[in-house]
PDB file of C-alpha atoms in Angstrom:
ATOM      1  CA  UNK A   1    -164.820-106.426  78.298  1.00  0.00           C
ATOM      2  CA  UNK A   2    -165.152-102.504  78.817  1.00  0.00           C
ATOM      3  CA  UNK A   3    -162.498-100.822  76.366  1.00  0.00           C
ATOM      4  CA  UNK A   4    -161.534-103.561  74.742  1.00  0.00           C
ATOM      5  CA  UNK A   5    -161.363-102.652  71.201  1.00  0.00           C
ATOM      6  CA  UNK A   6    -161.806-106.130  69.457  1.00  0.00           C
ATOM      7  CA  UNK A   7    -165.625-106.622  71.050  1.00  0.00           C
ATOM      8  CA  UNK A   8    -166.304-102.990  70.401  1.00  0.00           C
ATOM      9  CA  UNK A   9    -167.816-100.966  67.378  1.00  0.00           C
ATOM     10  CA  UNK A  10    -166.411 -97.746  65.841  1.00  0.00           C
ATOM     11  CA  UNK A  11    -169.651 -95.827  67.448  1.00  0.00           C
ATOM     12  CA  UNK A  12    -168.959 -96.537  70.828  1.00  0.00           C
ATOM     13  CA  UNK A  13    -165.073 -95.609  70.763  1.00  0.00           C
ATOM     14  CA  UNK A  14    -164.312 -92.550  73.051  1.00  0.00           C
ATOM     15  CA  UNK A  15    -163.061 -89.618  71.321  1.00  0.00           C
ATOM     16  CA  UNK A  16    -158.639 -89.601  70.933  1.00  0.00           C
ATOM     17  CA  UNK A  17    -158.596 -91.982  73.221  1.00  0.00           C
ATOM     18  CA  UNK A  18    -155.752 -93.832  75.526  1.00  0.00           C
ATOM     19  CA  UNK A  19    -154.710 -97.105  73.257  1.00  0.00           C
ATOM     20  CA  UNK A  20    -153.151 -99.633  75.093  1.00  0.00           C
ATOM     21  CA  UNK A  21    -151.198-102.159  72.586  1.00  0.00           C
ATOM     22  CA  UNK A  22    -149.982-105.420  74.288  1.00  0.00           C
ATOM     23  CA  UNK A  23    -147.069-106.836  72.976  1.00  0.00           C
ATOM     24  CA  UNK A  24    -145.887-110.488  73.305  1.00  0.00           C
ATOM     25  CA  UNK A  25    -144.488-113.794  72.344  1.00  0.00           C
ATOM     26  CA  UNK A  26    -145.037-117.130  70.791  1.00  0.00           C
ATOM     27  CA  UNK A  27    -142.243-118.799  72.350  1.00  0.00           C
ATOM     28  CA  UNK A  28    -140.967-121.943  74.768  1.00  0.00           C
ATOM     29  CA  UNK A  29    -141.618-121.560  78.419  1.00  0.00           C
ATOM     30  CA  UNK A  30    -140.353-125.131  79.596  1.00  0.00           C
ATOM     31  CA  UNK A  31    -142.937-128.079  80.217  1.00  0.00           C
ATOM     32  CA  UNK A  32    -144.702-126.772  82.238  1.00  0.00           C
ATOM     33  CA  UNK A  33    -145.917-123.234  80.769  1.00  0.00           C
ATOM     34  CA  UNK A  34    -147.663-122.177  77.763  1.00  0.00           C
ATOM     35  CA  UNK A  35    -146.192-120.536  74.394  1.00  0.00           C
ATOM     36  CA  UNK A  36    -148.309-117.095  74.567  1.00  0.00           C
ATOM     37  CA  UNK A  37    -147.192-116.476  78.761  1.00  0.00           C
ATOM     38  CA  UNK A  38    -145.892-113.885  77.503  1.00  0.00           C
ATOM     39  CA  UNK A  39    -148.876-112.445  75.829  1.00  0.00           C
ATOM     40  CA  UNK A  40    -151.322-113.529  78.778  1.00  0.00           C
ATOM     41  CA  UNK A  41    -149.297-111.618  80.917  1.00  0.00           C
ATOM     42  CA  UNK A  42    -149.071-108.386  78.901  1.00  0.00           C
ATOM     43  CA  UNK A  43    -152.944-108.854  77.827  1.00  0.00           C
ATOM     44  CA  UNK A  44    -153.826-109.162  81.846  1.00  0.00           C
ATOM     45  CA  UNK A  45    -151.740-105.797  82.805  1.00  0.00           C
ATOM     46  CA  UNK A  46    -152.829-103.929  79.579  1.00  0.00           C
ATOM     47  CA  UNK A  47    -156.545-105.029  81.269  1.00  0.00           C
ATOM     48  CA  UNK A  48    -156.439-103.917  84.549  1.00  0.00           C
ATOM     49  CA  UNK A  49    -154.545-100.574  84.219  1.00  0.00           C
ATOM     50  CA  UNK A  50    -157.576 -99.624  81.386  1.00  0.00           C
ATOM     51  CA  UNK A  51    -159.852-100.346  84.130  1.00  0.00           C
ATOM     52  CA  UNK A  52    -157.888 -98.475  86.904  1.00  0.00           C
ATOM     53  CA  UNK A  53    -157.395 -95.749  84.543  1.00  0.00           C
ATOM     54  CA  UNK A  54    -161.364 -95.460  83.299  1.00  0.00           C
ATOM     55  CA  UNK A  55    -162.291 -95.304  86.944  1.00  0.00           C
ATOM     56  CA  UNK A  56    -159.516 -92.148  87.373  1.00  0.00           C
ATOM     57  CA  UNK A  57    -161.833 -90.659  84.807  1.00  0.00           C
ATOM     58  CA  UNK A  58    -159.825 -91.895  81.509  1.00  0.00           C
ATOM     59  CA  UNK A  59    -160.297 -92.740  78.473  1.00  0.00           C
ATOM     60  CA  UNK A  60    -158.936 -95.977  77.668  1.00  0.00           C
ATOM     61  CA  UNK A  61    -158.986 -98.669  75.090  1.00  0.00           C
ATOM     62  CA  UNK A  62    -157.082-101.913  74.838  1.00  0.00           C
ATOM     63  CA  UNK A  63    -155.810-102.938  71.302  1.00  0.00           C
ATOM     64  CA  UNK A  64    -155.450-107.161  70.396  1.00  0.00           C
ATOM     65  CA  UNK A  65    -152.616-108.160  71.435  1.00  0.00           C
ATOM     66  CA  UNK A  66    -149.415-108.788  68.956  1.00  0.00           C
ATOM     67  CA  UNK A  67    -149.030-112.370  69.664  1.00  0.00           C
ATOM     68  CA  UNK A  68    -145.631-112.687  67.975  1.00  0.00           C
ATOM     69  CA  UNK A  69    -142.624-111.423  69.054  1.00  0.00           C
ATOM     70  CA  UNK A  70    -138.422-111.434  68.271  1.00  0.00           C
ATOM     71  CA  UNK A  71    -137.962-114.542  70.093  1.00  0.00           C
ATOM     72  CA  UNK A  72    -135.229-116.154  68.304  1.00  0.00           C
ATOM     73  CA  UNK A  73    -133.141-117.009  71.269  1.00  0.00           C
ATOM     74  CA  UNK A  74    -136.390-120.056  71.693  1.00  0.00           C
ATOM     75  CA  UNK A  75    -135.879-120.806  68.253  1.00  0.00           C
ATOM     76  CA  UNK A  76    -134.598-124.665  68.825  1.00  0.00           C
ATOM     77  CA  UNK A  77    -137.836-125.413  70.844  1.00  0.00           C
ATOM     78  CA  UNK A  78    -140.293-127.105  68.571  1.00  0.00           C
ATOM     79  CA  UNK A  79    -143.197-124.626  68.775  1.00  0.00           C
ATOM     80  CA  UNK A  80    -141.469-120.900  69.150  1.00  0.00           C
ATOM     81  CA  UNK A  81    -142.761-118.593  66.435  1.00  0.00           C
ATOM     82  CA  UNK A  82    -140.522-115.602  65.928  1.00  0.00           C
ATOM     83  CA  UNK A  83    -140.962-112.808  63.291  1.00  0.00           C
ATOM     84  CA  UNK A  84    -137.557-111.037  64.438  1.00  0.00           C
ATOM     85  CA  UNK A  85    -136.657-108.043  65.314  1.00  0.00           C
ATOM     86  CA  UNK A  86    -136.451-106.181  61.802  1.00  0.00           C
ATOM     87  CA  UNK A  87    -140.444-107.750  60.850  1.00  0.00           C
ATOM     88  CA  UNK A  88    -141.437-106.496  64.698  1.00  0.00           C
ATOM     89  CA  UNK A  89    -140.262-102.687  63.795  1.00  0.00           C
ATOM     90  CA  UNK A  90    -142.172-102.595  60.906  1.00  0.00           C
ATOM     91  CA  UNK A  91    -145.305-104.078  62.188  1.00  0.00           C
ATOM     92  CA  UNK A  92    -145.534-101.876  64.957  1.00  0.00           C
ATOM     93  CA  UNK A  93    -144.093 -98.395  63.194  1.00  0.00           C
ATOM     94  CA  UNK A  94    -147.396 -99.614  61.122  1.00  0.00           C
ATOM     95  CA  UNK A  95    -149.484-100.570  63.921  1.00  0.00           C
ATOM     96  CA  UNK A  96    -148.914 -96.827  65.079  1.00  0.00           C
ATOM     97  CA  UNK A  97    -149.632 -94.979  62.235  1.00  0.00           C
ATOM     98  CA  UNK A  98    -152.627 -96.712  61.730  1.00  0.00           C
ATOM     99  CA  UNK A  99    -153.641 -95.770  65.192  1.00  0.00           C
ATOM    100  CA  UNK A 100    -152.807 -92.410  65.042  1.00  0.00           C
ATOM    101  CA  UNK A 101    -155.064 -91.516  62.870  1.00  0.00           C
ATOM    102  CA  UNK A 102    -157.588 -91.857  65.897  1.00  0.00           C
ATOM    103  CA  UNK A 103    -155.984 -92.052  69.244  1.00  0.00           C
ATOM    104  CA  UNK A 104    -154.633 -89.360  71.438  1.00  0.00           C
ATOM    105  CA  UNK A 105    -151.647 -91.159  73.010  1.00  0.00           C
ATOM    106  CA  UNK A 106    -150.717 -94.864  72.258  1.00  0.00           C
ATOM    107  CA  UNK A 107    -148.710 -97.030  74.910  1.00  0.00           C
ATOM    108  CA  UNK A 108    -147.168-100.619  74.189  1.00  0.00           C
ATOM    109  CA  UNK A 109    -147.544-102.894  76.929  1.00  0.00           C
ATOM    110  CA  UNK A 110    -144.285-105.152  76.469  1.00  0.00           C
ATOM    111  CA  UNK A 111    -144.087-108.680  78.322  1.00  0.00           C
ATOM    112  CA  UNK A 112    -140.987-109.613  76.541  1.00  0.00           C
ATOM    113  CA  UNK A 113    -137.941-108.926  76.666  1.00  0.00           C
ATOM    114  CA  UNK A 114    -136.572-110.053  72.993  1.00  0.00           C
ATOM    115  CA  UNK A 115    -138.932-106.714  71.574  1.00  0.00           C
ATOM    116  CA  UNK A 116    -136.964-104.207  73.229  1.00  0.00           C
ATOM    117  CA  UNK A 117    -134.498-103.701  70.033  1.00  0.00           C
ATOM    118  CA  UNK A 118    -137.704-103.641  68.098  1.00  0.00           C
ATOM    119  CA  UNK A 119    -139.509-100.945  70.511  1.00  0.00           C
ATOM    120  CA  UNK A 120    -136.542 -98.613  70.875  1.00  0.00           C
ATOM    121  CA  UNK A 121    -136.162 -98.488  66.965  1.00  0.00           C
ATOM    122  CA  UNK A 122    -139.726 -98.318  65.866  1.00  0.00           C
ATOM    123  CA  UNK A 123    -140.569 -96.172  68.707  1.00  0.00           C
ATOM    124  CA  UNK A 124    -137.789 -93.291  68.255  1.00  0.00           C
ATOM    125  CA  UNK A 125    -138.639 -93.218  64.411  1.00  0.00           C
ATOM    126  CA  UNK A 126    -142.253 -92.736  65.336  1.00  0.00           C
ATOM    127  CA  UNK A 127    -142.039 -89.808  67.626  1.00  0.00           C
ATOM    128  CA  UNK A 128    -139.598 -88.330  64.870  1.00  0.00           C
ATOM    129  CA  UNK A 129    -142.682 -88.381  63.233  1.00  0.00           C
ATOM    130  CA  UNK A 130    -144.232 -86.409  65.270  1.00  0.00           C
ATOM    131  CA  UNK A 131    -146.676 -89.676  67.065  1.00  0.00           C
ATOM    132  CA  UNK A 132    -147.327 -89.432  70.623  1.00  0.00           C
ATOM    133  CA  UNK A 133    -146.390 -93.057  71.435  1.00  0.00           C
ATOM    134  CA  UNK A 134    -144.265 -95.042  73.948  1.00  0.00           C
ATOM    135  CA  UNK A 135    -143.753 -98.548  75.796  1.00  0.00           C
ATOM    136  CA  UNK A 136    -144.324 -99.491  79.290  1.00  0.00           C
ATOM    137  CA  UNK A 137    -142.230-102.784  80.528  1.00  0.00           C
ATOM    138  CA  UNK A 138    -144.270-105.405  82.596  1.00  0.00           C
ATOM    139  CA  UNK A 139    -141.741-105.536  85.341  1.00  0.00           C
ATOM    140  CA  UNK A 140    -141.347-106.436  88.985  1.00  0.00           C
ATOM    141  CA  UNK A 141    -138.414-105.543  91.374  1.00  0.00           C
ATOM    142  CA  UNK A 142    -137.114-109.167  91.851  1.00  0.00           C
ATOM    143  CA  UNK A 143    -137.799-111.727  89.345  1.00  0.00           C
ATOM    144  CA  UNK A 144    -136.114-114.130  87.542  1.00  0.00           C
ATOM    145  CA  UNK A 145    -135.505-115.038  83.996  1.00  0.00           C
ATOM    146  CA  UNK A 146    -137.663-117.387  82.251  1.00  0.00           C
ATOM    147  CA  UNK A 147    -140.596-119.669  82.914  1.00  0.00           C
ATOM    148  CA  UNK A 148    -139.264-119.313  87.215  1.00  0.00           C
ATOM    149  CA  UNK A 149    -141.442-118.574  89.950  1.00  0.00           C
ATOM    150  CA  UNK A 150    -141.972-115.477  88.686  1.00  0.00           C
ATOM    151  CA  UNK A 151    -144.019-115.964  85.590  1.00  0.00           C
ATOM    152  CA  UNK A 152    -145.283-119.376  86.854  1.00  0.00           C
ATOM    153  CA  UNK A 153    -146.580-118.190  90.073  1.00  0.00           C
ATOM    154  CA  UNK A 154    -148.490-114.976  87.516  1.00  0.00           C
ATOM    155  CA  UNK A 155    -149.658-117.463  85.064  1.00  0.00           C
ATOM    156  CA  UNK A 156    -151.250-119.807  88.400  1.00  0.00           C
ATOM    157  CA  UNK A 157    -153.184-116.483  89.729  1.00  0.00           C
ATOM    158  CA  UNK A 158    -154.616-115.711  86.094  1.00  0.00           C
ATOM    159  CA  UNK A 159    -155.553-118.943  85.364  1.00  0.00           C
ATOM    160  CA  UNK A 160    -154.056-122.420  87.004  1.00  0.00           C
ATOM    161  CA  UNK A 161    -155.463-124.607  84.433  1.00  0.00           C
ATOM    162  CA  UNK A 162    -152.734-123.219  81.771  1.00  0.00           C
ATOM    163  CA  UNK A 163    -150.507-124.386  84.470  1.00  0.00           C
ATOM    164  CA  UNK A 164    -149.077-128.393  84.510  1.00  0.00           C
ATOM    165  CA  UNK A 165    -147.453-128.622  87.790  1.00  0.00           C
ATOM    166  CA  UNK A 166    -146.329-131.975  87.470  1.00  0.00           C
ATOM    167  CA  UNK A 167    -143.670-130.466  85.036  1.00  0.00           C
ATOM    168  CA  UNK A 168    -142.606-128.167  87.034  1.00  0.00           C
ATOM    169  CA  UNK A 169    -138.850-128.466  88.074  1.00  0.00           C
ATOM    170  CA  UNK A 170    -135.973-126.506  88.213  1.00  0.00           C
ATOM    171  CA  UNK A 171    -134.096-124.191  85.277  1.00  0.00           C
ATOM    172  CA  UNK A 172    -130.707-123.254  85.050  1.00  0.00           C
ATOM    173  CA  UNK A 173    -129.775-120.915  87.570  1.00  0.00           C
ATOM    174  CA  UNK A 174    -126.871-119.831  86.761  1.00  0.00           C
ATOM    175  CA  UNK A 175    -126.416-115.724  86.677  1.00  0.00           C
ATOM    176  CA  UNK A 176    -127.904-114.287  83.918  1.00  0.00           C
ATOM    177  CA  UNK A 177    -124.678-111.828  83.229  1.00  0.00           C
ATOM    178  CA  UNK A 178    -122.737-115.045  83.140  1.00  0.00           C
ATOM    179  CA  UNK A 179    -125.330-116.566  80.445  1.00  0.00           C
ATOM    180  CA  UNK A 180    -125.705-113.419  78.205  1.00  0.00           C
ATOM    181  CA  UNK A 181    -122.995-114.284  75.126  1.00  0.00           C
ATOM    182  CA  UNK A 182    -123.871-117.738  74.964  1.00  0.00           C
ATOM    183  CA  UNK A 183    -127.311-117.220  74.822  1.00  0.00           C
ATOM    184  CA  UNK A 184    -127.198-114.558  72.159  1.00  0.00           C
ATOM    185  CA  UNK A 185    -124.681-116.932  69.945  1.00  0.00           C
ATOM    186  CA  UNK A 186    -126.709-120.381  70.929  1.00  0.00           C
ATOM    187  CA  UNK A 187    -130.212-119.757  72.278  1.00  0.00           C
ATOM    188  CA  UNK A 188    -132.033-120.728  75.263  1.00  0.00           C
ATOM    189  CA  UNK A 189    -131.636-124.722  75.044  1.00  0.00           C
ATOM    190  CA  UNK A 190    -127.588-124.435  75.085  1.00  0.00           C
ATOM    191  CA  UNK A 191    -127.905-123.378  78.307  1.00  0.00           C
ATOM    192  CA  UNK A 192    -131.298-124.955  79.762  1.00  0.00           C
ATOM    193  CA  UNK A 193    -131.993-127.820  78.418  1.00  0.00           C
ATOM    194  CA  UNK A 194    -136.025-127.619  80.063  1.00  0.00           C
ATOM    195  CA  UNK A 195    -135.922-123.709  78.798  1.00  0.00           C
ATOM    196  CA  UNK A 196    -136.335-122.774  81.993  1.00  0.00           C
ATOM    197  CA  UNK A 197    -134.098-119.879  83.308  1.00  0.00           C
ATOM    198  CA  UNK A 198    -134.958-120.098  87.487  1.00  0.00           C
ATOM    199  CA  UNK A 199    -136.794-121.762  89.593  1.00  0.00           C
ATOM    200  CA  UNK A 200    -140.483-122.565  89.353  1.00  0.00           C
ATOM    201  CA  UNK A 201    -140.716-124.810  91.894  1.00  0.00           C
ATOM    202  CA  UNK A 202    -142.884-122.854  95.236  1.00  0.00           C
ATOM    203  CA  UNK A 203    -144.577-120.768  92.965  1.00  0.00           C
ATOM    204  CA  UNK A 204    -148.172-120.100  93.789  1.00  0.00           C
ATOM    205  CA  UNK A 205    -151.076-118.185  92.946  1.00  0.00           C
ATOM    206  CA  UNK A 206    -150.939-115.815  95.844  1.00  0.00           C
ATOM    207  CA  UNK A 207    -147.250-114.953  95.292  1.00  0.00           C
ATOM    208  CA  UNK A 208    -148.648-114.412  91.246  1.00  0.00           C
ATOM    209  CA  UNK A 209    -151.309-111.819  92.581  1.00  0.00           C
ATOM    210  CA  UNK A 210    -149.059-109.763  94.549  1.00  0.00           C
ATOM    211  CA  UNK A 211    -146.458-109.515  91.496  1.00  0.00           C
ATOM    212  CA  UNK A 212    -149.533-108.951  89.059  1.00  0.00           C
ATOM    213  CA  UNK A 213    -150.565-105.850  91.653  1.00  0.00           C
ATOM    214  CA  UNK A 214    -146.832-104.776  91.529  1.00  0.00           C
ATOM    215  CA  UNK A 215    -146.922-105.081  87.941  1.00  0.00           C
ATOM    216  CA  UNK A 216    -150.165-103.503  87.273  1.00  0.00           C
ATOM    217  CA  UNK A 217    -148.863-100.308  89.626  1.00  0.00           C
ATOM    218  CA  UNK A 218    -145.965 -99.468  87.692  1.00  0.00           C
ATOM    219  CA  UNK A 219    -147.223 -99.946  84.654  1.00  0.00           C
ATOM    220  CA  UNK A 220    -149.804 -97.143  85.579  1.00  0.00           C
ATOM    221  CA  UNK A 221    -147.717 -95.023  87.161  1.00  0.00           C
ATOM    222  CA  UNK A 222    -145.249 -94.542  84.130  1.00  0.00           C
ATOM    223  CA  UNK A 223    -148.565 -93.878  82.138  1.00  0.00           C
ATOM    224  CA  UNK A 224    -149.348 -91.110  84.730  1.00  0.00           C
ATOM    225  CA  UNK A 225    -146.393 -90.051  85.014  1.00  0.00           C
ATOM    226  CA  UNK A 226    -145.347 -89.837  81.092  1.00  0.00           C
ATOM    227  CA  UNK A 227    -141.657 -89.379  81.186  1.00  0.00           C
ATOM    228  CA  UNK A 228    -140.006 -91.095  78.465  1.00  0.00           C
ATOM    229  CA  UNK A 229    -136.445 -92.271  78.488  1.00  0.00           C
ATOM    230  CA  UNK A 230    -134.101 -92.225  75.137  1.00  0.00           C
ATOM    231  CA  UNK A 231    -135.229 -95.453  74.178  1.00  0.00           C
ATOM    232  CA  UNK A 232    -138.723 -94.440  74.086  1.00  0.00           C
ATOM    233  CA  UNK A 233    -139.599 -96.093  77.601  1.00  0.00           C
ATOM    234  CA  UNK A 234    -142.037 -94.729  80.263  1.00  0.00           C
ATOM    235  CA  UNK A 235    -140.205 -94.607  83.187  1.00  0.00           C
ATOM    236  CA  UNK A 236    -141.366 -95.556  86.650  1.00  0.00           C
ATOM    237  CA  UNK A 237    -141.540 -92.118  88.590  1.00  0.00           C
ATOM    238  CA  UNK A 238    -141.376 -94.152  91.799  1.00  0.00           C
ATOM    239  CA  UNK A 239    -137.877 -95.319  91.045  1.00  0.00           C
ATOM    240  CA  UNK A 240    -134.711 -93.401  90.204  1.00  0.00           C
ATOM    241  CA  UNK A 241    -133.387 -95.796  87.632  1.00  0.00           C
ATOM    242  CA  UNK A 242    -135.117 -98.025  85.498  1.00  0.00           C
ATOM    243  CA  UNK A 243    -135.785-101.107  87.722  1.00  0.00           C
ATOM    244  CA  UNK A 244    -134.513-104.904  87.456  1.00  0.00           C
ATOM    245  CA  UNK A 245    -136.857-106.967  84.934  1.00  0.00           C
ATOM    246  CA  UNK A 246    -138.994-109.959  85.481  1.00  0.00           C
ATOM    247  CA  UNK A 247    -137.514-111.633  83.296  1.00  0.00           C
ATOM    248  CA  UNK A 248    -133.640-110.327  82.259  1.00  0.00           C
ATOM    249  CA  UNK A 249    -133.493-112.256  79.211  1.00  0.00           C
ATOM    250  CA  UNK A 250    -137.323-111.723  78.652  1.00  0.00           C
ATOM    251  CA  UNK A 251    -138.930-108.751  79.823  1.00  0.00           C
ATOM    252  CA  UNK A 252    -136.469-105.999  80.212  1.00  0.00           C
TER     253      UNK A 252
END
């Protein structure tokens, strides 16, 4: 794929170019999703805005993805792999440095929520340093927490097969600002016993594409834009505030 950095060689890099980092997860996303959504999804938007952005005349390059994330709320599902938030600063204040030693300006594409600690720490300390580095969120307007509609009907436009419909059912559904302190002190399963946080059920593939489009857009536009908020964030020069997540307890 054009700009992707793992299929290229160090001849054919543009000069201090855009990096594009996603950032994901290894983590639950009930029966009926895979563990790496996360990452698909941050992979797919890091994808499309390079090639939006090469067409603008940019130069762009998309990083491999960081397939492990903070993502010990998942912890007590069998298969979640979390380094935690202290090992996720490090690896990307790292990741950074290392980068900067050829890029021009380096943007983390987050698709979960449980790195934001990690991004607003590593991040600050890096432009203390003097890096030119920030995160983008993958968000949408309206979505809902975990392994819903939202991410299921994304994951069914990218690629159904990852998708086992006969699983599908629905999460807990109760308010998310009614969940927070017991999922910070218990996890996920104390409060969804399928890990589910919404309602997958109706998803579909053409829902998925327009959230992926809304996705991709601001994504781009806080790229364009480059604003940064205190914690480090690009924010969305099409919105006054800094807008609702996909996923509250995962994307932020």
């Amino acid at each position: 794929m054009d700009g992707e950095l793992a299929y290229s060689t160090w001849p054919s890099l543009p000069p201090a170019p855009v990096v594009l980092v996603p950032l994901g997860s290894t983590e639950q996303h009930g029966p009926h999703l895979p563990f790496s959504t996360d990452t698909i999804i941050a992979s797919a938007v890091a994808e499309r805005v390079a090639t939006d952005l090469t067409i603008r005349g940019h130069s762009v390059v998309v990083a491999p993805a960081l397939q492990y994330g903070a993502s010990g709320e998942h912890q007590n599902f069998p298969g979640t792999v979390s380094i935690g938030t202290e090992a996720l600063t490090i690896v990307v204040i790292e990741l950074v440095r290392s980068l900067s030693t050829w890029a021009g300006r380096i943007v983390l594409v987050n698709g979960h929520g449980g790195n934001l600690a990690a991004l607003t720490t590593s991040v600050s300390l890096l432009r203390g340093e003097g890096h030119t580095v920030a995160w983008a969120p993958c968000t949408v307007a309206r979505g809902d927490a975990h392994a819903g509609i939202t991410e299921t009907s994304i994951l069914l436009h990218l690629d159904a097969k990852l998708v086992d419909l006969a699983s599908v059912v629905p999460g807990a559904m109760t308010p998310m600002s009614a969940l927070f302190s017991r999922l910070a002190s218990e996890g996920v399963r104390a409060v969804s016993p399928t890990g589910i946080l919404g309602d997958p059920t109706g998803a579909t593939a053409t829902t998925g594409a327009a959230l992926m489009a809304e996705m991709c857009d601001g994504v781009q536009r806080r790229i364009l834009g480059e604003s940064i908020d205190p914690r480090g964030c690009l924010r969305d020069p099409a919105r006054c505030t800094v807008p609702a997540p996909v996923a509250t307890e995962d994307r932020a």
